mmCIF file of the C-alpha atoms, coordinates in Angstrom:
data_MODEL
# 
_entry.id   MODEL 
# 
loop_
_atom_site.group_PDB 
_atom_site.id 
_atom_site.type_symbol 
_atom_site.label_atom_id 
_atom_site.label_alt_id 
_atom_site.label_comp_id 
_atom_site.label_asym_id 
_atom_site.label_entity_id 
_atom_site.label_seq_id 
_atom_site.pdbx_PDB_ins_code 
_atom_site.Cartn_x 
_atom_site.Cartn_y 
_atom_site.Cartn_z 
_atom_site.occupancy 
_atom_site.B_iso_or_equiv 
_atom_site.pdbx_formal_charge 
_atom_site.auth_seq_id 
_atom_site.auth_comp_id 
_atom_site.auth_asym_id 
_atom_site.auth_atom_id 
_atom_site.pdbx_PDB_model_num 
ATOM 1   C CA . MET A 1 1   ? -35.190 -14.003 1.077   1.00 0.00 ? 1   MET A CA 1 
ATOM 2   C CA . SER A 1 2   ? -34.023 -12.481 -2.195  1.00 0.00 ? 2   SER A CA 1 
ATOM 3   C CA . THR A 1 3   ? -31.470 -14.589 -4.715  1.00 0.00 ? 3   THR A CA 1 
ATOM 4   C CA . ASP A 1 4   ? -30.806 -11.210 -6.729  1.00 0.00 ? 4   ASP A CA 1 
ATOM 5   C CA . ARG A 1 5   ? -27.111 -11.291 -6.489  1.00 0.00 ? 5   ARG A CA 1 
ATOM 6   C CA . THR A 1 6   ? -26.436 -8.424  -9.381  1.00 0.00 ? 6   THR A CA 1 
ATOM 7   C CA . PRO A 1 7   ? -23.144 -6.388  -8.457  1.00 0.00 ? 7   PRO A CA 1 
ATOM 8   C CA . ALA A 1 8   ? -26.116 -3.393  -7.540  1.00 0.00 ? 8   ALA A CA 1 
ATOM 9   C CA . VAL A 1 9   ? -27.509 -5.534  -4.753  1.00 0.00 ? 9   VAL A CA 1 
ATOM 10  C CA . ILE A 1 10  ? -24.011 -6.403  -3.752  1.00 0.00 ? 10  ILE A CA 1 
ATOM 11  C CA . GLU A 1 11  ? -22.743 -2.622  -3.981  1.00 0.00 ? 11  GLU A CA 1 
ATOM 12  C CA . GLU A 1 12  ? -25.914 -1.748  -1.882  1.00 0.00 ? 12  GLU A CA 1 
ATOM 13  C CA . ASN A 1 13  ? -25.175 -4.207  0.803   1.00 0.00 ? 13  ASN A CA 1 
ATOM 14  C CA . LEU A 1 14  ? -21.623 -3.131  1.233   1.00 0.00 ? 14  LEU A CA 1 
ATOM 15  C CA . LYS A 1 15  ? -23.111 0.515   1.744   1.00 0.00 ? 15  LYS A CA 1 
ATOM 16  C CA . LYS A 1 16  ? -24.801 -0.609  4.386   1.00 0.00 ? 16  LYS A CA 1 
ATOM 17  C CA . ALA A 1 17  ? -22.033 -2.253  5.842   1.00 0.00 ? 17  ALA A CA 1 
ATOM 18  C CA . LEU A 1 18  ? -19.832 0.671   5.860   1.00 0.00 ? 18  LEU A CA 1 
ATOM 19  C CA . VAL A 1 19  ? -21.651 3.677   5.703   1.00 0.00 ? 19  VAL A CA 1 
ATOM 20  C CA . GLU A 1 20  ? -21.441 4.543   9.643   1.00 0.00 ? 20  GLU A CA 1 
ATOM 21  C CA . MET A 1 21  ? -17.436 3.831   9.613   1.00 0.00 ? 21  MET A CA 1 
ATOM 22  C CA . LEU A 1 22  ? -17.360 6.246   6.267   1.00 0.00 ? 22  LEU A CA 1 
ATOM 23  C CA . VAL A 1 23  ? -19.656 9.088   8.148   1.00 0.00 ? 23  VAL A CA 1 
ATOM 24  C CA . LEU A 1 24  ? -17.538 8.333   11.292  1.00 0.00 ? 24  LEU A CA 1 
ATOM 25  C CA . ALA A 1 25  ? -14.403 9.143   9.413   1.00 0.00 ? 25  ALA A CA 1 
ATOM 26  C CA . LEU A 1 26  ? -15.819 12.584  7.891   1.00 0.00 ? 26  LEU A CA 1 
ATOM 27  C CA . LEU A 1 27  ? -16.818 13.285  11.472  1.00 0.00 ? 27  LEU A CA 1 
ATOM 28  C CA . HIS A 1 28  ? -13.457 13.316  12.403  1.00 0.00 ? 28  HIS A CA 1 
ATOM 29  C CA . GLU A 1 29  ? -12.566 16.296  9.882   1.00 0.00 ? 29  GLU A CA 1 
ATOM 30  C CA . ARG A 1 30  ? -15.072 18.510  11.435  1.00 0.00 ? 30  ARG A CA 1 
ATOM 31  C CA . GLU A 1 31  ? -19.003 18.985  12.366  1.00 0.00 ? 31  GLU A CA 1 
ATOM 32  C CA . TYR A 1 32  ? -21.404 18.344  9.359   1.00 0.00 ? 32  TYR A CA 1 
ATOM 33  C CA . HIS A 1 33  ? -24.926 18.572  8.523   1.00 0.00 ? 33  HIS A CA 1 
ATOM 34  C CA . ALA A 1 34  ? -26.499 15.420  6.996   1.00 0.00 ? 34  ALA A CA 1 
ATOM 35  C CA . PRO A 1 35  ? -26.793 17.030  3.367   1.00 0.00 ? 35  PRO A CA 1 
ATOM 36  C CA . GLU A 1 36  ? -23.028 18.151  3.811   1.00 0.00 ? 36  GLU A CA 1 
ATOM 37  C CA . LEU A 1 37  ? -22.298 14.304  4.896   1.00 0.00 ? 37  LEU A CA 1 
ATOM 38  C CA . THR A 1 38  ? -24.453 13.004  1.679   1.00 0.00 ? 38  THR A CA 1 
ATOM 39  C CA . GLN A 1 39  ? -22.276 15.296  -0.566  1.00 0.00 ? 39  GLN A CA 1 
ATOM 40  C CA . ALA A 1 40  ? -18.688 14.660  1.258   1.00 0.00 ? 40  ALA A CA 1 
ATOM 41  C CA . LEU A 1 41  ? -19.657 10.867  1.159   1.00 0.00 ? 41  LEU A CA 1 
ATOM 42  C CA . ALA A 1 42  ? -19.897 10.969  -2.775  1.00 0.00 ? 42  ALA A CA 1 
ATOM 43  C CA . ASP A 1 43  ? -17.240 13.536  -3.526  1.00 0.00 ? 43  ASP A CA 1 
ATOM 44  C CA . ARG A 1 44  ? -14.587 12.135  -1.197  1.00 0.00 ? 44  ARG A CA 1 
ATOM 45  C CA . SER A 1 45  ? -15.152 8.417   -2.395  1.00 0.00 ? 45  SER A CA 1 
ATOM 46  C CA . GLY A 1 46  ? -14.749 9.904   -5.977  1.00 0.00 ? 46  GLY A CA 1 
ATOM 47  C CA . GLY A 1 47  ? -18.608 9.086   -6.454  1.00 0.00 ? 47  GLY A CA 1 
ATOM 48  C CA . ALA A 1 48  ? -18.232 5.319   -4.861  1.00 0.00 ? 48  ALA A CA 1 
ATOM 49  C CA . VAL A 1 49  ? -20.489 6.211   -2.334  1.00 0.00 ? 49  VAL A CA 1 
ATOM 50  C CA . ASN A 1 50  ? -23.821 7.514   -2.670  1.00 0.00 ? 50  ASN A CA 1 
ATOM 51  C CA . ILE A 1 51  ? -26.368 7.456   -0.214  1.00 0.00 ? 51  ILE A CA 1 
ATOM 52  C CA . SER A 1 52  ? -29.840 9.634   -0.330  1.00 0.00 ? 52  SER A CA 1 
ATOM 53  C CA . PHE A 1 53  ? -30.933 9.214   3.177   1.00 0.00 ? 53  PHE A CA 1 
ATOM 54  C CA . PRO A 1 54  ? -28.488 9.308   5.291   1.00 0.00 ? 54  PRO A CA 1 
ATOM 55  C CA . TYR A 1 55  ? -30.435 9.482   8.563   1.00 0.00 ? 55  TYR A CA 1 
ATOM 56  C CA . ALA A 1 56  ? -30.977 6.207   9.426   1.00 0.00 ? 56  ALA A CA 1 
ATOM 57  C CA . ALA A 1 57  ? -27.631 5.438   10.033  1.00 0.00 ? 57  ALA A CA 1 
ATOM 58  C CA . LEU A 1 58  ? -27.089 8.999   11.854  1.00 0.00 ? 58  LEU A CA 1 
ATOM 59  C CA . TYR A 1 59  ? -29.817 8.147   14.346  1.00 0.00 ? 59  TYR A CA 1 
ATOM 60  C CA . ARG A 1 60  ? -28.452 4.838   14.806  1.00 0.00 ? 60  ARG A CA 1 
ATOM 61  C CA . MET A 1 61  ? -25.392 6.253   15.788  1.00 0.00 ? 61  MET A CA 1 
ATOM 62  C CA . ILE A 1 62  ? -27.213 8.716   17.595  1.00 0.00 ? 62  ILE A CA 1 
ATOM 63  C CA . GLU A 1 63  ? -28.195 6.232   19.773  1.00 0.00 ? 63  GLU A CA 1 
ATOM 64  C CA . GLN A 1 64  ? -25.702 4.205   19.950  1.00 0.00 ? 64  GLN A CA 1 
ATOM 65  C CA . GLY A 1 65  ? -23.498 7.232   21.579  1.00 0.00 ? 65  GLY A CA 1 
ATOM 66  C CA . TYR A 1 66  ? -20.938 7.325   18.289  1.00 0.00 ? 66  TYR A CA 1 
ATOM 67  C CA . ILE A 1 67  ? -21.963 10.625  17.636  1.00 0.00 ? 67  ILE A CA 1 
ATOM 68  C CA . LEU A 1 68  ? -23.812 14.076  19.035  1.00 0.00 ? 68  LEU A CA 1 
ATOM 69  C CA . GLU A 1 69  ? -26.290 16.094  17.921  1.00 0.00 ? 69  GLU A CA 1 
ATOM 70  C CA . LEU A 1 70  ? -25.060 19.863  17.981  1.00 0.00 ? 70  LEU A CA 1 
ATOM 71  C CA . PRO A 1 71  ? -27.475 22.617  18.720  1.00 0.00 ? 71  PRO A CA 1 
ATOM 72  C CA . LYS A 1 72  ? -28.840 24.035  15.413  1.00 0.00 ? 72  LYS A CA 1 
ATOM 73  C CA . ARG A 1 73  ? -27.052 26.746  13.835  1.00 0.00 ? 73  ARG A CA 1 
ATOM 74  C CA . LYS A 1 74  ? -26.966 28.571  10.658  1.00 0.00 ? 74  LYS A CA 1 
ATOM 75  C CA . ALA A 1 75  ? -25.106 26.640  7.508   1.00 0.00 ? 75  ALA A CA 1 
ATOM 76  C CA . PRO A 1 76  ? -23.450 28.121  4.854   1.00 0.00 ? 76  PRO A CA 1 
ATOM 77  C CA . ASP A 1 77  ? -26.378 28.461  2.997   1.00 0.00 ? 77  ASP A CA 1 
ATOM 78  C CA . GLY A 1 78  ? -28.429 30.291  5.322   1.00 0.00 ? 78  GLY A CA 1 
ATOM 79  C CA . ARG A 1 79  ? -30.287 28.152  6.789   1.00 0.00 ? 79  ARG A CA 1 
ATOM 80  C CA . ARG A 1 80  ? -30.592 26.384  10.069  1.00 0.00 ? 80  ARG A CA 1 
ATOM 81  C CA . ARG A 1 81  ? -29.319 22.885  10.198  1.00 0.00 ? 81  ARG A CA 1 
ATOM 82  C CA . GLN A 1 82  ? -28.780 20.372  12.970  1.00 0.00 ? 82  GLN A CA 1 
ATOM 83  C CA . TYR A 1 83  ? -24.873 19.667  12.981  1.00 0.00 ? 83  TYR A CA 1 
ATOM 84  C CA . TYR A 1 84  ? -23.424 16.320  14.289  1.00 0.00 ? 84  TYR A CA 1 
ATOM 85  C CA . ALA A 1 85  ? -19.958 15.661  15.331  1.00 0.00 ? 85  ALA A CA 1 
ATOM 86  C CA . VAL A 1 86  ? -18.145 12.143  16.504  1.00 0.00 ? 86  VAL A CA 1 
ATOM 87  C CA . SER A 1 87  ? -17.968 11.435  20.049  1.00 0.00 ? 87  SER A CA 1 
ATOM 88  C CA . GLU A 1 88  ? -15.063 9.514   22.124  1.00 0.00 ? 88  GLU A CA 1 
ATOM 89  C CA . ALA A 1 89  ? -17.306 6.336   21.907  1.00 0.00 ? 89  ALA A CA 1 
ATOM 90  C CA . GLY A 1 90  ? -17.333 6.843   18.104  1.00 0.00 ? 90  GLY A CA 1 
ATOM 91  C CA . ARG A 1 91  ? -13.779 7.482   18.130  1.00 0.00 ? 91  ARG A CA 1 
ATOM 92  C CA . ARG A 1 92  ? -13.414 4.258   19.417  1.00 0.00 ? 92  ARG A CA 1 
ATOM 93  C CA . TYR A 1 93  ? -16.038 2.399   17.351  1.00 0.00 ? 93  TYR A CA 1 
ATOM 94  C CA . PHE A 1 94  ? -14.189 3.953   14.328  1.00 0.00 ? 94  PHE A CA 1 
ATOM 95  C CA . ARG A 1 95  ? -10.455 2.865   15.115  1.00 0.00 ? 95  ARG A CA 1 
ATOM 96  C CA . GLU A 1 96  ? -11.969 -0.710  15.676  1.00 0.00 ? 96  GLU A CA 1 
ATOM 97  C CA . THR A 1 97  ? -14.149 -1.201  12.745  1.00 0.00 ? 97  THR A CA 1 
ATOM 98  C CA . TRP A 1 98  ? -11.022 0.541   10.463  1.00 0.00 ? 98  TRP A CA 1 
ATOM 99  C CA . ALA A 1 99  ? -8.976  -2.763  11.973  1.00 0.00 ? 99  ALA A CA 1 
ATOM 100 C CA . VAL A 1 100 ? -11.489 -4.946  11.196  1.00 0.00 ? 100 VAL A CA 1 
ATOM 101 C CA . TYR A 1 101 ? -12.008 -3.456  7.508   1.00 0.00 ? 101 TYR A CA 1 
ATOM 102 C CA . ARG A 1 102 ? -8.536  -3.178  6.733   1.00 0.00 ? 102 ARG A CA 1 
ATOM 103 C CA . ARG A 1 103 ? -8.030  -6.868  8.476   1.00 0.00 ? 103 ARG A CA 1 
ATOM 104 C CA . PHE A 1 104 ? -10.813 -8.076  6.334   1.00 0.00 ? 104 PHE A CA 1 
ATOM 105 C CA . THR A 1 105 ? -10.126 -6.596  2.931   1.00 0.00 ? 105 THR A CA 1 
ATOM 106 C CA . ALA A 1 106 ? -6.590  -7.607  3.039   1.00 0.00 ? 106 ALA A CA 1 
ATOM 107 C CA . GLY A 1 107 ? -7.484  -11.059 3.457   1.00 0.00 ? 107 GLY A CA 1 
ATOM 108 C CA . VAL A 1 108 ? -9.885  -10.628 0.656   1.00 0.00 ? 108 VAL A CA 1 
ATOM 109 C CA . ASP A 1 109 ? -7.065  -9.302  -1.331  1.00 0.00 ? 109 ASP A CA 1 
ATOM 110 C CA . ARG A 1 110 ? -4.781  -12.230 -0.722  1.00 0.00 ? 110 ARG A CA 1 
ATOM 111 C CA . LEU A 1 111 ? -6.916  -14.975 -1.262  1.00 0.00 ? 111 LEU A CA 1 
ATOM 112 C CA . VAL A 1 112 ? -8.159  -13.631 -4.718  1.00 0.00 ? 112 VAL A CA 1 
ATOM 113 C CA . ALA A 1 113 ? -4.378  -12.510 -5.810  1.00 0.00 ? 113 ALA A CA 1 
ATOM 114 C CA . ALA A 1 114 ? -3.465  -16.654 -4.729  1.00 0.00 ? 114 ALA A CA 1 
ATOM 115 C CA . VAL A 1 115 ? -6.139  -18.333 -6.781  1.00 0.00 ? 115 VAL A CA 1 
ATOM 116 C CA . CYS A 1 116 ? -7.661  -16.035 -9.593  1.00 0.00 ? 116 CYS A CA 1 
ATOM 117 C CA . PRO A 1 117 ? -5.953  -15.135 -12.571 1.00 0.00 ? 117 PRO A CA 1 
ATOM 118 C CA . GLU A 1 118 ? -4.622  -11.715 -12.846 1.00 0.00 ? 118 GLU A CA 1 
ATOM 119 C CA . GLU A 1 119 ? -6.851  -11.015 -15.714 1.00 0.00 ? 119 GLU A CA 1 
ATOM 120 C CA . GLU A 1 120 ? -9.869  -12.009 -13.858 1.00 0.00 ? 120 GLU A CA 1 
ATOM 121 C CA . ARG A 1 121 ? -9.363  -9.581  -11.088 1.00 0.00 ? 121 ARG A CA 1 
ATOM 122 C CA . GLU A 1 122 ? -8.673  -6.860  -13.741 1.00 0.00 ? 122 GLU A CA 1 
ATOM 123 C CA . GLU A 1 123 ? -11.484 -4.174  -13.680 1.00 0.00 ? 123 GLU A CA 1 
ATOM 124 C CA . ASP A 1 124 ? -14.112 -4.412  -16.209 1.00 0.00 ? 124 ASP A CA 1 
ATOM 125 C CA . LYS A 1 125 ? -13.771 -1.654  -18.613 1.00 0.00 ? 125 LYS A CA 1 
ATOM 126 C CA . SER A 1 126 ? -16.524 -2.264  -20.635 1.00 0.00 ? 126 SER A CA 1 
# 
């Protein structure tokens, strides 16, 4: 087991933990094909969430019944693309994971605010 605890490793672990929830959030808006999802995750998160290969998460969520593979159709770029949509099970899973995420992050914020000086909690601008 790696003992590498750099910020990049921590960021990668957080991304893996949250990517399904974020993909499901986007699919609430409309149907997407994989390259669009990748771009939307980056754009809508202000560049905070970048994934280069969304297929592992997509295939996992298809297998779990959270998203649906729609028939291929022509994308705005003229290419035939596989589109994905959120299922009712995916909507339920999103609500559940969103509630867990909100409760967890609120607890983390409370704890850190209570025990760490404000200057330690400020974002490093260097």
